mmCIF file of C-alpha atoms and ligand atoms in Angstrom:
data_model
loop_
_atom_site.group_PDB
_atom_site.id
_atom_site.type_symbol
_atom_site.label_atom_id
_atom_site.label_comp_id
_atom_site.label_asym_id
_atom_site.label_seq_id
_atom_site.Cartn_x
_atom_site.Cartn_y
_atom_site.Cartn_z
ATOM 1 C CA MET Z 1414 40.606 -171.242 22.670
ATOM 2 C CA GLY Z 1415 39.391 -167.764 22.817
ATOM 3 C CA LEU Z 1416 36.833 -166.249 24.863
ATOM 4 C CA LEU Z 1417 34.598 -165.255 21.823
ATOM 5 C CA GLU Z 1418 35.190 -168.346 19.668
ATOM 6 C CA GLY Z 1419 32.382 -169.036 17.474
ATOM 7 C CA LYS Z 1420 30.620 -165.684 17.971
ATOM 8 C CA ASN Z 1421 29.593 -163.160 15.547
ATOM 9 C CA ALA Z 1422 30.309 -159.521 16.435
ATOM 10 C CA LEU Z 1423 29.282 -156.226 14.846
ATOM 11 C CA VAL Z 1424 31.099 -153.039 15.628
ATOM 12 C CA PHE Z 1425 29.461 -149.759 14.574
ATOM 13 C CA GLY Z 1426 31.563 -146.488 14.764
ATOM 14 C CA LEU Z 1427 35.142 -147.051 13.251
ATOM 15 C CA ALA Z 1428 36.516 -143.931 11.971
ATOM 16 C CA ASN Z 1429 40.242 -144.641 11.903
ATOM 17 C CA ASP Z 1430 43.065 -146.730 13.951
ATOM 18 C CA LYS Z 1431 42.743 -144.188 16.757
ATOM 19 C CA SER Z 1432 38.840 -145.041 17.323
ATOM 20 C CA ILE Z 1433 37.788 -147.137 20.409
ATOM 21 C CA ALA Z 1434 35.880 -149.129 17.943
ATOM 22 C CA TRP Z 1435 39.222 -150.307 16.436
ATOM 23 C CA GLY Z 1436 40.660 -151.170 19.886
ATOM 24 C CA ILE Z 1437 37.481 -153.407 20.289
ATOM 25 C CA ILE Z 1438 37.709 -154.989 16.938
ATOM 26 C CA GLN Z 1439 41.312 -155.988 17.556
ATOM 27 C CA ALA Z 1440 40.311 -157.351 20.967
ATOM 28 C CA PHE Z 1441 37.389 -159.395 19.418
ATOM 29 C CA LEU Z 1442 39.595 -160.692 16.579
ATOM 30 C CA ARG Z 1443 42.332 -161.948 19.134
ATOM 31 C CA GLU Z 1444 39.502 -163.809 20.956
ATOM 32 C CA GLY Z 1445 38.338 -165.571 18.074
ATOM 33 C CA ALA Z 1446 35.207 -163.722 16.989
ATOM 34 C CA ASN Z 1447 34.090 -163.435 13.506
ATOM 35 C CA VAL Z 1448 33.831 -159.507 13.164
ATOM 36 C CA GLY Z 1449 31.679 -157.194 10.883
ATOM 37 C CA ILE Z 1450 32.296 -153.558 10.780
ATOM 38 C CA SER Z 1451 29.876 -150.435 10.182
ATOM 39 C CA TYR Z 1452 30.905 -146.891 9.417
ATOM 40 C CA ALA Z 1453 29.358 -143.610 8.818
ATOM 41 C CA GLY Z 1454 29.636 -142.655 5.369
ATOM 42 C CA GLU Z 1455 31.791 -142.033 2.122
ATOM 43 C CA VAL Z 1456 34.396 -139.784 3.628
ATOM 44 C CA MET Z 1457 35.198 -142.424 6.512
ATOM 45 C CA ALA Z 1458 35.269 -145.242 3.720
ATOM 46 C CA LYS Z 1459 38.621 -144.126 2.610
ATOM 47 C CA ARG Z 1460 40.011 -144.603 6.020
ATOM 48 C CA VAL Z 1461 37.921 -147.714 7.205
ATOM 49 C CA LYS Z 1462 38.119 -149.823 4.043
ATOM 50 C CA PRO Z 1463 42.067 -150.288 4.368
ATOM 51 C CA LEU Z 1464 41.687 -151.084 7.811
ATOM 52 C CA ALA Z 1465 39.085 -153.600 7.202
ATOM 53 C CA GLU Z 1466 41.243 -155.190 4.413
ATOM 54 C CA LYS Z 1467 44.240 -155.483 6.827
ATOM 55 C CA ILE Z 1468 42.169 -157.680 9.168
ATOM 56 C CA ASN Z 1469 40.455 -159.625 6.185
ATOM 57 C CA CYS Z 1470 37.062 -158.455 7.321
ATOM 58 C CA GLN Z 1471 34.371 -159.887 5.159
ATOM 59 C CA TRP Z 1472 31.556 -157.517 6.328
ATOM 60 C CA VAL Z 1473 32.075 -153.904 6.081
ATOM 61 C CA GLU Z 1474 28.784 -151.591 5.718
ATOM 62 C CA GLU Z 1475 28.195 -148.008 5.589
ATOM 63 C CA CYS Z 1476 25.220 -146.862 7.892
ATOM 64 C CA ASP Z 1477 24.552 -143.411 8.916
ATOM 65 C CA VAL Z 1478 22.475 -144.041 11.937
ATOM 66 C CA SER Z 1479 20.489 -140.761 11.784
ATOM 67 C CA GLN Z 1480 18.622 -142.663 8.833
ATOM 68 C CA ASP Z 1481 16.192 -145.228 9.691
ATOM 69 C CA ALA Z 1482 16.111 -146.738 6.346
ATOM 70 C CA GLN Z 1483 19.820 -147.233 6.640
ATOM 71 C CA ILE Z 1484 19.589 -148.920 9.922
ATOM 72 C CA GLU Z 1485 17.094 -151.255 8.546
ATOM 73 C CA SER Z 1486 19.075 -152.146 5.487
ATOM 74 C CA VAL Z 1487 22.096 -152.709 7.522
ATOM 75 C CA ALA Z 1488 20.404 -155.323 9.803
ATOM 76 C CA GLN Z 1489 19.022 -157.098 6.655
ATOM 77 C CA LYS Z 1490 22.460 -157.192 5.203
ATOM 78 C CA ALA Z 1491 23.602 -158.598 8.518
ATOM 79 C CA ALA Z 1492 20.853 -161.320 8.867
ATOM 80 C CA ALA Z 1493 21.940 -162.326 5.242
ATOM 81 C CA HIS Z 1494 25.565 -162.554 5.862
ATOM 82 C CA PHE Z 1495 25.723 -163.835 9.666
ATOM 83 C CA GLY Z 1496 22.454 -165.491 10.111
ATOM 84 C CA LYS Z 1497 22.423 -164.604 13.941
ATOM 85 C CA VAL Z 1498 24.481 -162.063 15.847
ATOM 86 C CA ASP Z 1499 25.886 -162.632 19.373
ATOM 87 C CA ILE Z 1500 27.654 -159.241 19.982
ATOM 88 C CA LEU Z 1501 26.402 -155.591 18.860
ATOM 89 C CA VAL Z 1502 28.785 -152.708 19.685
ATOM 90 C CA HIS Z 1503 27.636 -148.988 19.379
ATOM 91 C CA SER Z 1504 30.767 -146.867 19.429
ATOM 92 C CA ILE Z 1505 29.025 -143.784 18.055
ATOM 93 C CA ALA Z 1506 28.544 -140.107 19.133
ATOM 94 C CA PHE Z 1507 28.218 -136.678 17.693
ATOM 95 C CA ALA Z 1508 27.657 -133.207 18.557
ATOM 96 C CA GLY Z 1509 28.365 -130.023 16.817
ATOM 97 C CA ARG Z 1510 31.879 -128.658 17.857
ATOM 98 C CA ASP Z 1511 30.086 -125.252 18.922
ATOM 99 C CA GLU Z 1512 28.099 -127.007 21.522
ATOM 100 C CA LEU Z 1513 31.236 -128.224 22.881
ATOM 101 C CA SER Z 1514 32.954 -125.042 23.490
ATOM 102 C CA LYS Z 1515 30.231 -122.434 24.591
ATOM 103 C CA PRO Z 1516 28.533 -122.561 27.841
ATOM 104 C CA PHE Z 1517 25.900 -125.444 28.163
ATOM 105 C CA ALA Z 1518 23.115 -122.824 29.051
ATOM 106 C CA GLN Z 1519 23.652 -121.765 25.306
ATOM 107 C CA THR Z 1520 22.948 -125.162 23.808
ATOM 108 C CA SER Z 1521 20.773 -124.771 20.768
ATOM 109 C CA ARG Z 1522 17.734 -126.596 20.076
ATOM 110 C CA GLU Z 1523 19.027 -128.013 16.897
ATOM 111 C CA GLY Z 1524 22.310 -128.886 18.532
ATOM 112 C CA PHE Z 1525 20.471 -130.602 21.365
ATOM 113 C CA ARG Z 1526 18.292 -132.652 19.197
ATOM 114 C CA THR Z 1527 21.312 -133.631 16.953
ATOM 115 C CA ALA Z 1528 23.289 -134.858 19.713
ATOM 116 C CA MET Z 1529 20.479 -137.054 21.359
ATOM 117 C CA ASP Z 1530 19.447 -138.341 17.748
ATOM 118 C CA ILE Z 1531 23.090 -139.660 16.912
ATOM 119 C CA SER Z 1532 24.447 -140.283 20.280
ATOM 120 C CA VAL Z 1533 21.279 -141.806 22.084
ATOM 121 C CA TYR Z 1534 18.447 -142.513 19.931
ATOM 122 C CA SER Z 1535 20.547 -144.331 17.356
ATOM 123 C CA PHE Z 1536 21.400 -147.258 20.201
ATOM 124 C CA VAL Z 1537 17.894 -147.728 20.872
ATOM 125 C CA ALA Z 1538 17.015 -147.930 17.155
ATOM 126 C CA LEU Z 1539 19.934 -150.141 16.281
ATOM 127 C CA THR Z 1540 19.234 -152.486 19.122
ATOM 128 C CA ASN Z 1541 15.609 -152.927 18.093
ATOM 129 C CA ALA Z 1542 16.471 -153.408 14.333
ATOM 130 C CA PHE Z 1543 18.948 -156.053 15.409
ATOM 131 C CA SER Z 1544 16.782 -157.756 18.220
ATOM 132 C CA SER Z 1545 15.104 -160.428 16.054
ATOM 133 C CA ILE Z 1546 18.589 -161.785 14.921
ATOM 134 C CA LEU Z 1547 20.366 -161.516 18.251
ATOM 135 C CA ASN Z 1548 20.984 -165.005 19.715
ATOM 136 C CA PRO Z 1549 19.937 -165.887 23.304
ATOM 137 C CA GLY Z 1550 22.830 -164.752 25.368
ATOM 138 C CA ALA Z 1551 23.746 -162.035 23.124
ATOM 139 C CA SER Z 1552 25.634 -158.875 24.458
ATOM 140 C CA VAL Z 1553 24.689 -155.478 23.282
ATOM 141 C CA MET Z 1554 26.905 -152.391 24.365
ATOM 142 C CA CYS Z 1555 27.483 -148.847 23.980
ATOM 143 C CA LEU Z 1556 30.354 -146.378 25.043
ATOM 144 C CA THR Z 1557 29.621 -143.626 27.506
ATOM 145 C CA TYR Z 1558 31.588 -141.092 29.603
ATOM 146 C CA GLY Z 1559 30.077 -141.661 33.021
ATOM 147 C CA SER Z 1560 32.031 -138.780 34.756
ATOM 148 C CA GLY Z 1561 30.298 -136.369 32.220
ATOM 149 C CA ALA Z 1562 26.950 -138.082 32.410
ATOM 150 C CA THR Z 1563 26.497 -138.241 36.249
ATOM 151 C CA LYS Z 1564 28.790 -134.938 37.070
ATOM 152 C CA VAL Z 1565 29.896 -132.076 35.204
ATOM 153 C CA ALA Z 1566 32.925 -132.203 33.007
ATOM 154 C CA PRO Z 1567 33.570 -128.563 31.807
ATOM 155 C CA HIS Z 1568 33.010 -128.255 27.861
ATOM 156 C CA TYR Z 1569 31.274 -131.707 27.642
ATOM 157 C CA ASN Z 1570 27.882 -129.927 27.697
ATOM 158 C CA VAL Z 1571 25.342 -131.416 25.653
ATOM 159 C CA MET Z 1572 27.158 -134.780 25.254
ATOM 160 C CA GLY Z 1573 27.157 -135.247 28.985
ATOM 161 C CA VAL Z 1574 23.397 -134.791 29.086
ATOM 162 C CA ALA Z 1575 23.407 -137.463 25.939
ATOM 163 C CA LYS Z 1576 25.602 -139.576 27.659
ATOM 164 C CA ALA Z 1577 23.279 -139.772 30.768
ATOM 165 C CA ALA Z 1578 20.149 -140.598 28.372
ATOM 166 C CA LEU Z 1579 22.300 -143.286 26.834
ATOM 167 C CA GLU Z 1580 23.122 -144.912 29.897
ATOM 168 C CA SER Z 1581 19.422 -144.845 31.064
ATOM 169 C CA SER Z 1582 18.535 -146.169 27.681
ATOM 170 C CA ALA Z 1583 21.043 -149.245 28.166
ATOM 171 C CA ARG Z 1584 19.051 -149.830 31.523
ATOM 172 C CA TYR Z 1585 15.470 -149.715 29.752
ATOM 173 C CA LEU Z 1586 16.749 -151.690 26.882
ATOM 174 C CA ALA Z 1587 18.307 -154.536 29.350
ATOM 175 C CA TYR Z 1588 14.909 -154.759 30.894
ATOM 176 C CA ASP Z 1589 13.064 -154.969 27.569
ATOM 177 C CA LEU Z 1590 15.539 -157.636 26.237
ATOM 178 C CA GLY Z 1591 16.067 -159.669 29.407
ATOM 179 C CA PRO Z 1592 13.332 -162.241 28.760
ATOM 180 C CA GLN Z 1593 15.124 -162.775 25.480
ATOM 181 C CA LYS Z 1594 18.467 -163.385 27.514
ATOM 182 C CA ILE Z 1595 19.877 -160.389 25.682
ATOM 183 C CA ARG Z 1596 22.303 -158.225 28.027
ATOM 184 C CA VAL Z 1597 22.678 -154.607 27.363
ATOM 185 C CA ASN Z 1598 25.453 -152.701 28.987
ATOM 186 C CA ALA Z 1599 27.668 -149.337 28.869
ATOM 187 C CA ILE Z 1600 31.231 -149.080 29.105
ATOM 188 C CA SER Z 1601 32.430 -145.911 30.328
ATOM 189 C CA ALA Z 1602 35.945 -145.036 29.272
ATOM 190 C CA GLY Z 1603 38.308 -142.535 30.473
ATOM 191 C CA PRO Z 1604 39.446 -139.746 27.903
ATOM 192 C CA ILE Z 1605 41.305 -141.277 25.084
ATOM 193 C CA ARG Z 1606 42.695 -139.154 21.831
ATOM 194 C CA THR Z 1607 40.324 -139.777 19.108
ATOM 195 C CA LEU Z 1608 38.562 -137.864 16.340
ATOM 196 C CA ALA Z 1609 35.354 -137.252 18.369
ATOM 197 C CA ALA Z 1610 37.536 -136.258 21.453
ATOM 198 C CA ALA Z 1611 39.323 -133.743 19.493
ATOM 199 C CA GLY Z 1612 35.929 -132.047 19.175
ATOM 200 C CA VAL Z 1613 35.552 -131.265 22.927
ATOM 201 C CA GLY Z 1614 36.758 -127.839 24.142
ATOM 202 C CA GLY Z 1615 39.743 -128.133 26.730
ATOM 203 C CA PHE Z 1616 40.183 -131.954 25.964
ATOM 204 C CA ARG Z 1617 43.974 -131.616 26.205
ATOM 205 C CA ASP Z 1618 43.893 -130.372 29.619
ATOM 206 C CA MET Z 1619 41.230 -132.805 30.642
ATOM 207 C CA TYR Z 1620 43.537 -135.711 29.380
ATOM 208 C CA LYS Z 1621 46.560 -134.651 31.117
ATOM 209 C CA HIS Z 1622 44.482 -133.713 34.308
ATOM 210 C CA PHE Z 1623 42.954 -137.172 34.227
ATOM 211 C CA ALA Z 1624 46.110 -139.074 34.306
ATOM 212 C CA ASP Z 1625 47.319 -136.961 37.212
ATOM 213 C CA ALA Z 1626 44.172 -137.184 39.327
ATOM 214 C CA ALA Z 1627 43.269 -140.944 38.721
ATOM 215 C CA PRO Z 1628 44.106 -143.607 41.464
ATOM 216 C CA LEU Z 1629 46.316 -145.529 38.865
ATOM 217 C CA ARG Z 1630 47.865 -142.368 37.656
ATOM 218 C CA GLU Z 1631 47.749 -143.316 33.964
ATOM 219 C CA ASN Z 1632 45.280 -142.727 31.022
ATOM 220 C CA VAL Z 1633 43.173 -145.298 29.401
ATOM 221 C CA THR Z 1634 43.962 -147.035 25.994
ATOM 222 C CA ILE Z 1635 41.682 -148.316 23.158
ATOM 223 C CA GLU Z 1636 43.225 -151.774 24.079
ATOM 224 C CA ASP Z 1637 41.938 -151.541 27.453
ATOM 225 C CA VAL Z 1638 38.568 -150.697 26.300
ATOM 226 C CA GLY Z 1639 38.896 -153.788 23.730
ATOM 227 C CA ASN Z 1640 39.553 -155.852 26.735
ATOM 228 C CA MET Z 1641 36.466 -154.716 28.706
ATOM 229 C CA ALA Z 1642 34.280 -155.183 25.687
ATOM 230 C CA VAL Z 1643 35.588 -158.805 25.321
ATOM 231 C CA PHE Z 1644 34.509 -159.375 28.884
ATOM 232 C CA LEU Z 1645 30.902 -158.120 28.318
ATOM 233 C CA GLY Z 1646 30.836 -160.019 24.985
ATOM 234 C CA SER Z 1647 31.771 -163.191 26.385
ATOM 235 C CA ASP Z 1648 29.867 -165.784 28.397
ATOM 236 C CA LEU Z 1649 32.100 -164.646 31.638
ATOM 237 C CA SER Z 1650 29.608 -161.752 32.095
ATOM 238 C CA ALA Z 1651 26.511 -163.912 31.527
ATOM 239 C CA ARG Z 1652 24.583 -162.423 34.311
ATOM 240 C CA VAL Z 1653 25.701 -158.904 33.855
ATOM 241 C CA THR Z 1654 22.930 -156.437 32.233
ATOM 242 C CA GLY Z 1655 22.050 -152.887 32.638
ATOM 243 C CA GLU Z 1656 25.357 -151.868 33.906
ATOM 244 C CA VAL Z 1657 27.680 -148.971 33.496
ATOM 245 C CA ILE Z 1658 31.273 -150.384 33.714
ATOM 246 C CA TYR Z 1659 33.953 -148.035 34.230
ATOM 247 C CA ILE Z 1660 37.346 -148.257 32.887
ATOM 248 C CA ASP Z 1661 39.029 -145.350 33.917
ATOM 249 C CA SER Z 1662 42.117 -145.912 36.209
ATOM 250 C CA GLY Z 1663 39.801 -145.160 39.110
ATOM 251 C CA PHE Z 1664 39.019 -141.648 38.211
ATOM 252 C CA ASN Z 1665 35.174 -141.763 39.105
ATOM 253 C CA ILE Z 1666 35.860 -142.676 42.588
ATOM 254 C CA MET Z 1667 37.468 -139.597 43.632
ATOM 255 C CA GLY Z 1668 35.536 -136.815 45.502
ATOM 256 C CA VAL Z 1669 38.452 -134.346 45.995
ATOM 257 C CA GLN Z 1670 41.375 -134.184 43.528
ATOM 258 C CA ILE Z 1671 44.509 -132.341 44.821
ATOM 259 C CA ALA Z 1672 46.483 -130.531 42.267
ATOM 260 C CA GLY Z 1673 50.056 -131.832 41.685
ATOM 261 C CA GLU Z 1674 49.747 -134.651 44.350
ATOM 262 C CA GLN Z 1675 51.764 -137.910 43.283
HETATM 263 P P1 NAP S 1724 35.785 -141.681 16.866
HETATM 264 O O1 NAP S 1724 36.827 -142.358 16.500
HETATM 265 O O2 NAP S 1724 35.638 -140.424 16.329
HETATM 266 O O3 NAP S 1724 34.340 -142.465 16.652
HETATM 267 C C1 NAP S 1724 32.985 -141.908 16.607
HETATM 268 C C2 NAP S 1724 32.254 -142.470 15.676
HETATM 269 O O4 NAP S 1724 30.955 -142.154 15.539
HETATM 270 C C3 NAP S 1724 32.787 -142.307 14.275
HETATM 271 O O5 NAP S 1724 33.193 -143.384 13.656
HETATM 272 C C4 NAP S 1724 31.921 -141.455 13.573
HETATM 273 O O6 NAP S 1724 31.827 -141.445 12.329
HETATM 274 C C5 NAP S 1724 30.661 -141.980 14.192
HETATM 275 N N1 NAP S 1724 29.308 -141.461 14.029
HETATM 276 C C6 NAP S 1724 29.171 -140.029 14.134
HETATM 277 N N2 NAP S 1724 27.825 -139.832 13.290
HETATM 278 C C7 NAP S 1724 27.541 -140.878 12.950
HETATM 279 C C8 NAP S 1724 26.374 -141.332 12.112
HETATM 280 N N3 NAP S 1724 25.329 -140.475 11.950
HETATM 281 N N4 NAP S 1724 26.266 -142.432 11.995
HETATM 282 C C9 NAP S 1724 27.005 -143.474 12.153
HETATM 283 N N5 NAP S 1724 28.327 -143.201 12.708
HETATM 284 C C10 NAP S 1724 28.342 -141.740 13.118
HETATM 285 O O7 NAP S 1724 35.765 -141.389 18.379
HETATM 286 P P2 NAP S 1724 35.736 -142.463 19.742
HETATM 287 O O8 NAP S 1724 36.293 -141.770 20.814
HETATM 288 O O9 NAP S 1724 36.361 -143.858 19.453
HETATM 289 O O10 NAP S 1724 34.162 -142.553 19.988
HETATM 290 C C11 NAP S 1724 33.554 -143.725 20.096
HETATM 291 C C12 NAP S 1724 32.322 -143.761 21.267
HETATM 292 O O11 NAP S 1724 33.284 -143.717 22.752
HETATM 293 C C13 NAP S 1724 31.572 -142.576 21.454
HETATM 294 O O12 NAP S 1724 30.268 -142.903 21.865
HETATM 295 C C14 NAP S 1724 32.205 -141.685 22.472
HETATM 296 O O13 NAP S 1724 31.371 -140.743 23.077
HETATM 297 C C15 NAP S 1724 32.752 -142.714 23.510
HETATM 298 N N6 NAP S 1724 33.651 -142.058 24.438
HETATM 299 C C16 NAP S 1724 35.056 -141.608 23.899
HETATM 300 C C17 NAP S 1724 35.692 -141.402 24.843
HETATM 301 C C18 NAP S 1724 37.171 -140.558 24.560
HETATM 302 O O14 NAP S 1724 37.488 -139.832 25.176
HETATM 303 N N7 NAP S 1724 37.531 -140.660 23.224
HETATM 304 C C19 NAP S 1724 35.657 -141.620 26.169
HETATM 305 C C20 NAP S 1724 34.322 -142.092 26.771
HETATM 306 C C21 NAP S 1724 33.503 -142.310 25.761
HETATM 307 P P3 NAP S 1724 32.451 -140.150 11.516
HETATM 308 O O15 NAP S 1724 33.667 -139.748 11.976
HETATM 309 O O16 NAP S 1724 32.198 -140.280 10.090
HETATM 310 O O17 NAP S 1724 31.342 -138.998 11.866
#
């Protein structure tokens, strides 16, 4: 029997088969969950719908999380289809490409606002919109990059600031929803080649450096993240809430990185 047998899981943020969301969806299916998928807009529908068909997904809904009305509507559609939900995954982030290449000090007001709105506030809004249909014991999770939130990752800029706010939001939501026995956590993944990552200046170098410097000397995959999401979605993590859990080959423990050392 799978670890998520009988659980209804909704995953927001599928763009293509390189997305972290896709790794999570596949791991959830492997463990027996009943999965629903949400994606951003019509442009992505062309990529997402064939993927959803491939896994015979019955609930595939568009939702631009910058729009309150769309969040409300997707929550109503989920209630109508699933009744109750056990796992909610937010795998969404956005910042203008410009903001991720110029110096952080030059971040524009609009760029800051957009990054915070789509990458952070949407997590709060989604959690709130779904809270009335989350079962006791339900698990809510988001994706962060802790090394860019708690320290400086060159070029990550406003996204690092947004991730710090996202991690803090996970803690506040964990406190609010704790009495309903709903857990809220953040998964901090190491760099993975995805569409979103392609927008971060210098990502290729960061990706390579990561594998050289991490204790396990290897990069993280979407399958690795999927397995962590299974743990957080399952009853194995029943008393874990408000945490940022790193899946990064140990990169975050390093205080000094020595170039070229094997
Ligand atoms: P991805 O495949 O590009 O996924 C990002 C998703 O966010 C896309 O599906 C994107 O849709 C969606 N999105 C953006 N604006 C949206 C909006 N207004 N409404 C709804 N959805 C919207 O990249 P990913 O790397 O898997 O990113 C998933 C999460 O993992 C993000 O939170 C990211 O910060 C985090 N993360 C990534 C890495 C990494 O190295 N890749 C590391 C740590 C954490 P569109 O493409 O249609 O805009």
